[in-house]
């Protein structure tokens, strides 16, 4: 589990320019902790709840489920709220189950797949209601990865559309001020994976040196900023990064670099 201790601020404030999707250049393929792992699909009890759905059906069905969860949390005790949070990303999570039903074989995501050779990866917006969820397609160039980052939301669900994806998870060691690796896995199938800040922080990347990779990400609710760590040996000195989409709804648009300050 990640430490619940608040992250301390950097003693000095340093301004610089940084794109969230260009912070890191290469994945260290010599890591001794990398393993291959296949995720199990969520099992649904009825044929109705396990039938494949289209992207349009998914984005229509998702908001009511999320609103129902939020309403339940508002009426629940702290203990019940913790129980609800613990179910996220499991087979008993209705969001996870719905996300797993999304039929990736239809290829609806392909029109959103836009790469840029100068970036580690691109963030391509598929759908959002600007309140409950954001659905993004991330296109990873070979050998590129994200910085270590948090998720200032209820969580991130991920599915692999093409290629392989490597995920390295970290927890903050408050005694050493380091971010310690807790797991390092490679996902090859399209079953959902999940993470939130109670489970730790992570970086994601494409371990292949020759083949691009594509992943589908669901964030609930949407967020515009997150913390990133460029140096895992200084856990108390994260940076703040602003989200920037390379394309929205299948249309590429220009995006300037965002200023990032040490926090």
Tab-separated table of C-alpha atoms in Angstrom:
chain	number	residue	atom	x	y	z
A	1	UNK	CA	0.000	0.000	0.000
A	2	UNK	CA	1.167	3.497	-0.678
A	3	UNK	CA	1.969	5.629	2.316
A	4	UNK	CA	-0.887	7.835	3.536
A	5	UNK	CA	1.565	10.458	4.754
A	6	UNK	CA	1.193	13.762	2.911
A	7	UNK	CA	3.916	14.516	0.429
A	8	UNK	CA	6.117	17.363	1.589
A	9	UNK	CA	6.823	20.321	-0.646
A	10	UNK	CA	10.097	20.959	-2.373
A	11	UNK	CA	12.181	23.522	-0.449
A	12	UNK	CA	12.610	25.564	-3.601
A	13	UNK	CA	10.247	26.350	-6.446
A	14	UNK	CA	11.657	25.646	-9.869
A	15	UNK	CA	9.784	26.560	-13.042
A	16	UNK	CA	10.375	24.634	-16.233
A	17	UNK	CA	8.456	23.368	-19.231
A	18	UNK	CA	7.456	19.745	-19.432
A	19	UNK	CA	4.963	17.738	-21.461
A	20	UNK	CA	3.399	14.913	-19.475
A	21	UNK	CA	3.795	12.555	-22.432
A	22	UNK	CA	7.450	13.357	-23.201
A	23	UNK	CA	8.968	13.273	-19.718
A	24	UNK	CA	10.768	9.954	-20.151
A	25	UNK	CA	12.628	8.687	-23.173
A	26	UNK	CA	13.530	5.003	-22.825
A	27	UNK	CA	12.417	2.016	-20.761
A	28	UNK	CA	15.177	0.187	-18.889
A	29	UNK	CA	14.878	-3.254	-20.427
A	30	UNK	CA	17.499	-4.657	-18.045
A	31	UNK	CA	15.139	-4.546	-15.056
A	32	UNK	CA	15.380	-7.799	-13.157
A	33	UNK	CA	11.873	-7.535	-11.715
A	34	UNK	CA	9.973	-7.528	-15.011
A	35	UNK	CA	7.607	-10.452	-15.413
A	36	UNK	CA	4.849	-11.400	-17.825
A	37	UNK	CA	1.327	-11.527	-16.503
A	38	UNK	CA	-2.011	-12.264	-18.126
A	39	UNK	CA	-5.085	-10.770	-16.514
A	40	UNK	CA	-8.303	-12.668	-16.023
A	41	UNK	CA	-11.485	-11.296	-17.528
A	42	UNK	CA	-14.307	-10.309	-15.224
A	43	UNK	CA	-16.910	-13.044	-14.951
A	44	UNK	CA	-20.553	-12.030	-15.259
A	45	UNK	CA	-23.357	-14.286	-14.052
A	46	UNK	CA	-25.919	-13.662	-16.775
A	47	UNK	CA	-25.762	-13.592	-20.544
A	48	UNK	CA	-27.391	-10.154	-20.584
A	49	UNK	CA	-24.692	-8.610	-18.387
A	50	UNK	CA	-21.833	-10.285	-20.259
A	51	UNK	CA	-22.843	-9.580	-23.846
A	52	UNK	CA	-20.401	-7.389	-25.828
A	53	UNK	CA	-21.300	-3.729	-26.262
A	54	UNK	CA	-20.232	-0.961	-28.627
A	55	UNK	CA	-18.366	2.216	-27.701
A	56	UNK	CA	-21.605	4.218	-27.950
A	57	UNK	CA	-23.443	1.796	-25.691
A	58	UNK	CA	-20.595	1.913	-23.187
A	59	UNK	CA	-20.460	5.718	-22.950
A	60	UNK	CA	-24.246	5.842	-22.601
A	61	UNK	CA	-24.468	3.198	-19.857
A	62	UNK	CA	-21.468	4.374	-17.813
A	63	UNK	CA	-22.614	7.755	-16.335
A	64	UNK	CA	-25.741	6.359	-14.606
A	65	UNK	CA	-23.619	3.652	-12.947
A	66	UNK	CA	-21.117	6.230	-11.718
A	67	UNK	CA	-23.843	8.553	-10.421
A	68	UNK	CA	-25.460	5.677	-8.552
A	69	UNK	CA	-22.121	4.853	-6.934
A	70	UNK	CA	-21.572	8.476	-5.888
A	71	UNK	CA	-25.067	8.726	-4.455
A	72	UNK	CA	-24.502	5.552	-2.454
A	73	UNK	CA	-21.189	6.893	-1.153
A	74	UNK	CA	-22.817	10.150	-0.036
A	75	UNK	CA	-25.354	8.204	2.014
A	76	UNK	CA	-22.878	5.667	3.351
A	77	UNK	CA	-20.774	5.579	6.477
A	78	UNK	CA	-16.999	5.851	6.221
A	79	UNK	CA	-16.719	2.089	6.627
A	80	UNK	CA	-19.188	1.421	3.822
A	81	UNK	CA	-17.437	3.938	1.607
A	82	UNK	CA	-14.136	2.129	2.146
A	83	UNK	CA	-15.799	-1.160	1.220
A	84	UNK	CA	-17.154	0.378	-1.983
A	85	UNK	CA	-13.710	1.742	-2.843
A	86	UNK	CA	-12.146	-1.681	-2.250
A	87	UNK	CA	-14.435	-3.227	-4.877
A	88	UNK	CA	-13.201	-0.965	-7.674
A	89	UNK	CA	-11.346	-2.851	-10.357
A	90	UNK	CA	-12.625	-6.257	-9.188
A	91	UNK	CA	-15.152	-8.594	-10.811
A	92	UNK	CA	-17.769	-7.168	-8.417
A	93	UNK	CA	-17.200	-3.634	-9.675
A	94	UNK	CA	-20.002	-2.663	-12.120
A	95	UNK	CA	-17.706	-0.173	-13.860
A	96	UNK	CA	-15.060	-2.837	-14.368
A	97	UNK	CA	-17.686	-5.276	-15.634
A	98	UNK	CA	-19.076	-2.748	-18.113
A	99	UNK	CA	-15.583	-1.787	-19.305
A	100	UNK	CA	-14.788	-5.461	-19.835
A	101	UNK	CA	-17.867	-5.853	-22.038
A	102	UNK	CA	-16.660	-3.166	-24.442
A	103	UNK	CA	-15.957	-5.050	-27.668
A	104	UNK	CA	-12.481	-4.042	-28.836
A	105	UNK	CA	-12.628	-6.448	-31.780
A	106	UNK	CA	-15.036	-4.080	-33.532
A	107	UNK	CA	-12.113	-1.728	-34.089
A	108	UNK	CA	-14.089	1.405	-33.189
A	109	UNK	CA	-11.009	2.719	-31.400
A	110	UNK	CA	-8.892	2.698	-34.576
A	111	UNK	CA	-10.139	6.076	-35.838
A	112	UNK	CA	-8.793	7.639	-32.635
A	113	UNK	CA	-5.338	6.032	-32.925
A	114	UNK	CA	-2.957	8.890	-33.737
A	115	UNK	CA	0.785	8.657	-33.212
A	116	UNK	CA	3.421	11.377	-33.083
A	117	UNK	CA	7.047	10.347	-33.533
A	118	UNK	CA	8.331	13.265	-31.409
A	119	UNK	CA	6.289	12.196	-28.375
A	120	UNK	CA	6.671	9.235	-26.064
A	121	UNK	CA	2.975	8.659	-26.551
A	122	UNK	CA	-0.185	10.538	-27.466
A	123	UNK	CA	-3.394	11.045	-25.492
A	124	UNK	CA	-6.418	10.865	-27.787
A	125	UNK	CA	-9.799	11.786	-26.335
A	126	UNK	CA	-12.634	9.447	-27.330
A	127	UNK	CA	-15.413	10.609	-24.999
A	128	UNK	CA	-16.088	12.576	-21.817
A	129	UNK	CA	-19.028	14.152	-20.041
A	130	UNK	CA	-16.667	16.533	-18.170
A	131	UNK	CA	-18.201	15.330	-14.919
A	132	UNK	CA	-18.109	11.589	-14.375
A	133	UNK	CA	-15.614	10.069	-16.818
A	134	UNK	CA	-12.988	10.506	-19.517
A	135	UNK	CA	-12.205	7.789	-22.072
A	136	UNK	CA	-8.810	8.076	-23.785
A	137	UNK	CA	-6.827	6.080	-26.325
A	138	UNK	CA	-3.082	6.215	-25.666
A	139	UNK	CA	-0.721	5.427	-28.538
A	140	UNK	CA	2.777	4.382	-27.430
A	141	UNK	CA	5.863	4.623	-29.606
A	142	UNK	CA	8.303	1.685	-29.295
A	143	UNK	CA	10.450	1.800	-26.161
A	144	UNK	CA	8.698	4.833	-24.696
A	145	UNK	CA	6.989	5.299	-21.348
A	146	UNK	CA	5.190	7.741	-19.086
A	147	UNK	CA	6.690	9.287	-15.971
A	148	UNK	CA	5.682	7.871	-12.602
A	149	UNK	CA	2.357	9.490	-11.742
A	150	UNK	CA	-0.637	9.477	-9.439
A	151	UNK	CA	-4.375	9.408	-10.207
A	152	UNK	CA	-6.300	12.233	-8.498
A	153	UNK	CA	-9.606	10.445	-9.118
A	154	UNK	CA	-11.435	7.280	-8.083
A	155	UNK	CA	-9.170	5.267	-10.337
A	156	UNK	CA	-7.888	4.344	-13.775
A	157	UNK	CA	-9.093	1.319	-15.738
A	158	UNK	CA	-6.913	0.150	-18.637
A	159	UNK	CA	-7.221	-2.330	-21.517
A	160	UNK	CA	-4.646	-3.239	-24.164
A	161	UNK	CA	-5.902	-2.767	-27.730
A	162	UNK	CA	-2.657	-3.551	-29.554
A	163	UNK	CA	0.821	-4.768	-28.606
A	164	UNK	CA	2.127	-5.130	-25.050
A	165	UNK	CA	2.230	-2.729	-22.130
A	166	UNK	CA	4.595	-2.708	-19.174
A	167	UNK	CA	3.373	-1.352	-15.847
A	168	UNK	CA	5.720	-0.619	-12.939
A	169	UNK	CA	4.116	0.213	-9.593
A	170	UNK	CA	5.659	2.134	-6.712
A	171	UNK	CA	5.034	3.024	-3.104
A	172	UNK	CA	6.582	5.894	-1.198
A	173	UNK	CA	9.121	4.971	1.454
A	174	UNK	CA	8.934	7.902	3.858
A	175	UNK	CA	12.071	6.786	5.727
A	176	UNK	CA	14.336	6.864	2.668
A	177	UNK	CA	12.360	9.408	0.616
A	178	UNK	CA	12.420	6.954	-2.265
A	179	UNK	CA	9.773	5.415	-4.474
A	180	UNK	CA	10.189	1.670	-4.107
A	181	UNK	CA	9.099	-0.713	-6.872
A	182	UNK	CA	6.313	-3.037	-5.713
A	183	UNK	CA	5.551	-4.793	-9.008
A	184	UNK	CA	6.635	-4.832	-12.637
A	185	UNK	CA	4.421	-6.685	-15.116
A	186	UNK	CA	3.753	-6.905	-18.843
A	187	UNK	CA	0.123	-7.043	-20.009
A	188	UNK	CA	-0.628	-8.743	-23.300
A	189	UNK	CA	-4.373	-9.403	-23.251
A	190	UNK	CA	-7.299	-6.995	-23.271
A	191	UNK	CA	-8.812	-7.750	-19.849
A	192	UNK	CA	-9.147	-4.670	-17.618
A	193	UNK	CA	-6.389	-3.624	-15.236
A	194	UNK	CA	-7.014	-1.070	-12.481
A	195	UNK	CA	-5.128	1.257	-10.181
A	196	UNK	CA	-5.899	4.059	-7.748
A	197	UNK	CA	-3.676	5.921	-5.307
A	198	UNK	CA	-4.461	3.561	-2.417
A	199	UNK	CA	-2.750	0.836	-4.471
A	200	UNK	CA	0.305	2.945	-5.239
A	201	UNK	CA	1.611	4.979	-8.164
A	202	UNK	CA	2.778	3.727	-11.527
A	203	UNK	CA	4.426	4.336	-14.843
A	204	UNK	CA	3.262	2.691	-18.058
A	205	UNK	CA	5.170	2.091	-21.268
A	206	UNK	CA	5.760	0.062	-24.389
A	207	UNK	CA	8.466	-2.591	-23.789
A	208	UNK	CA	8.828	-3.415	-27.493
A	209	UNK	CA	11.699	-1.813	-29.408
A	210	UNK	CA	9.944	-2.199	-32.751
A	211	UNK	CA	6.162	-2.479	-32.361
A	212	UNK	CA	3.820	0.377	-31.348
A	213	UNK	CA	1.274	-0.264	-28.604
A	214	UNK	CA	-2.218	1.118	-27.992
A	215	UNK	CA	-4.190	1.175	-24.743
A	216	UNK	CA	-7.669	2.296	-23.738
A	217	UNK	CA	-7.887	4.263	-20.467
A	218	UNK	CA	-10.946	5.136	-18.407
A	219	UNK	CA	-10.621	7.812	-15.703
A	220	UNK	CA	-13.463	8.471	-13.265
A	221	UNK	CA	-13.965	11.351	-12.691
A	222	UNK	CA	-11.941	13.479	-15.161
A	223	UNK	CA	-8.928	15.459	-13.952
A	224	UNK	CA	-6.718	18.122	-15.532
A	225	UNK	CA	-3.565	17.807	-13.428
A	226	UNK	CA	-1.610	15.098	-11.687
A	227	UNK	CA	1.644	14.619	-9.806
A	228	UNK	CA	4.619	13.099	-11.596
A	229	UNK	CA	7.978	11.936	-10.281
A	230	UNK	CA	10.972	12.370	-12.564
A	231	UNK	CA	13.398	11.103	-9.939
A	232	UNK	CA	12.207	8.156	-7.800
A	233	UNK	CA	14.995	8.856	-5.319
A	234	UNK	CA	13.248	12.084	-4.287
A	235	UNK	CA	9.697	11.039	-3.480
A	236	UNK	CA	8.946	14.241	-1.567
A	237	UNK	CA	9.648	16.381	-4.646
A	238	UNK	CA	7.011	15.596	-7.269
A	239	UNK	CA	6.176	17.902	-10.132
A	240	UNK	CA	2.768	18.993	-11.305
A	241	UNK	CA	1.769	18.146	-14.871
A	242	UNK	CA	-1.226	19.344	-16.868
A	243	UNK	CA	-3.043	16.941	-19.160
A	244	UNK	CA	-2.872	17.694	-22.886
A	245	UNK	CA	-4.758	15.755	-25.544
A	246	UNK	CA	-3.103	15.213	-28.894
A	247	UNK	CA	-6.505	14.765	-30.524
A	248	UNK	CA	-10.142	15.032	-29.493
A	249	UNK	CA	-12.992	13.010	-30.965
A	250	UNK	CA	-10.801	11.855	-33.833
A	251	UNK	CA	-9.520	15.315	-34.771
A	252	UNK	CA	-5.905	16.320	-34.182
A	253	UNK	CA	-5.338	19.752	-32.686
A	254	UNK	CA	-2.356	21.839	-31.627
A	255	UNK	CA	-1.236	21.771	-28.005
A	256	UNK	CA	1.403	23.972	-26.426
A	257	UNK	CA	3.706	22.829	-23.677
A	258	UNK	CA	2.425	23.337	-20.151
A	259	UNK	CA	4.466	25.020	-17.455
A	260	UNK	CA	5.169	22.714	-14.548
A	261	UNK	CA	6.298	23.808	-11.083
A	262	UNK	CA	7.955	21.751	-8.394
A	263	UNK	CA	5.496	21.284	-5.522
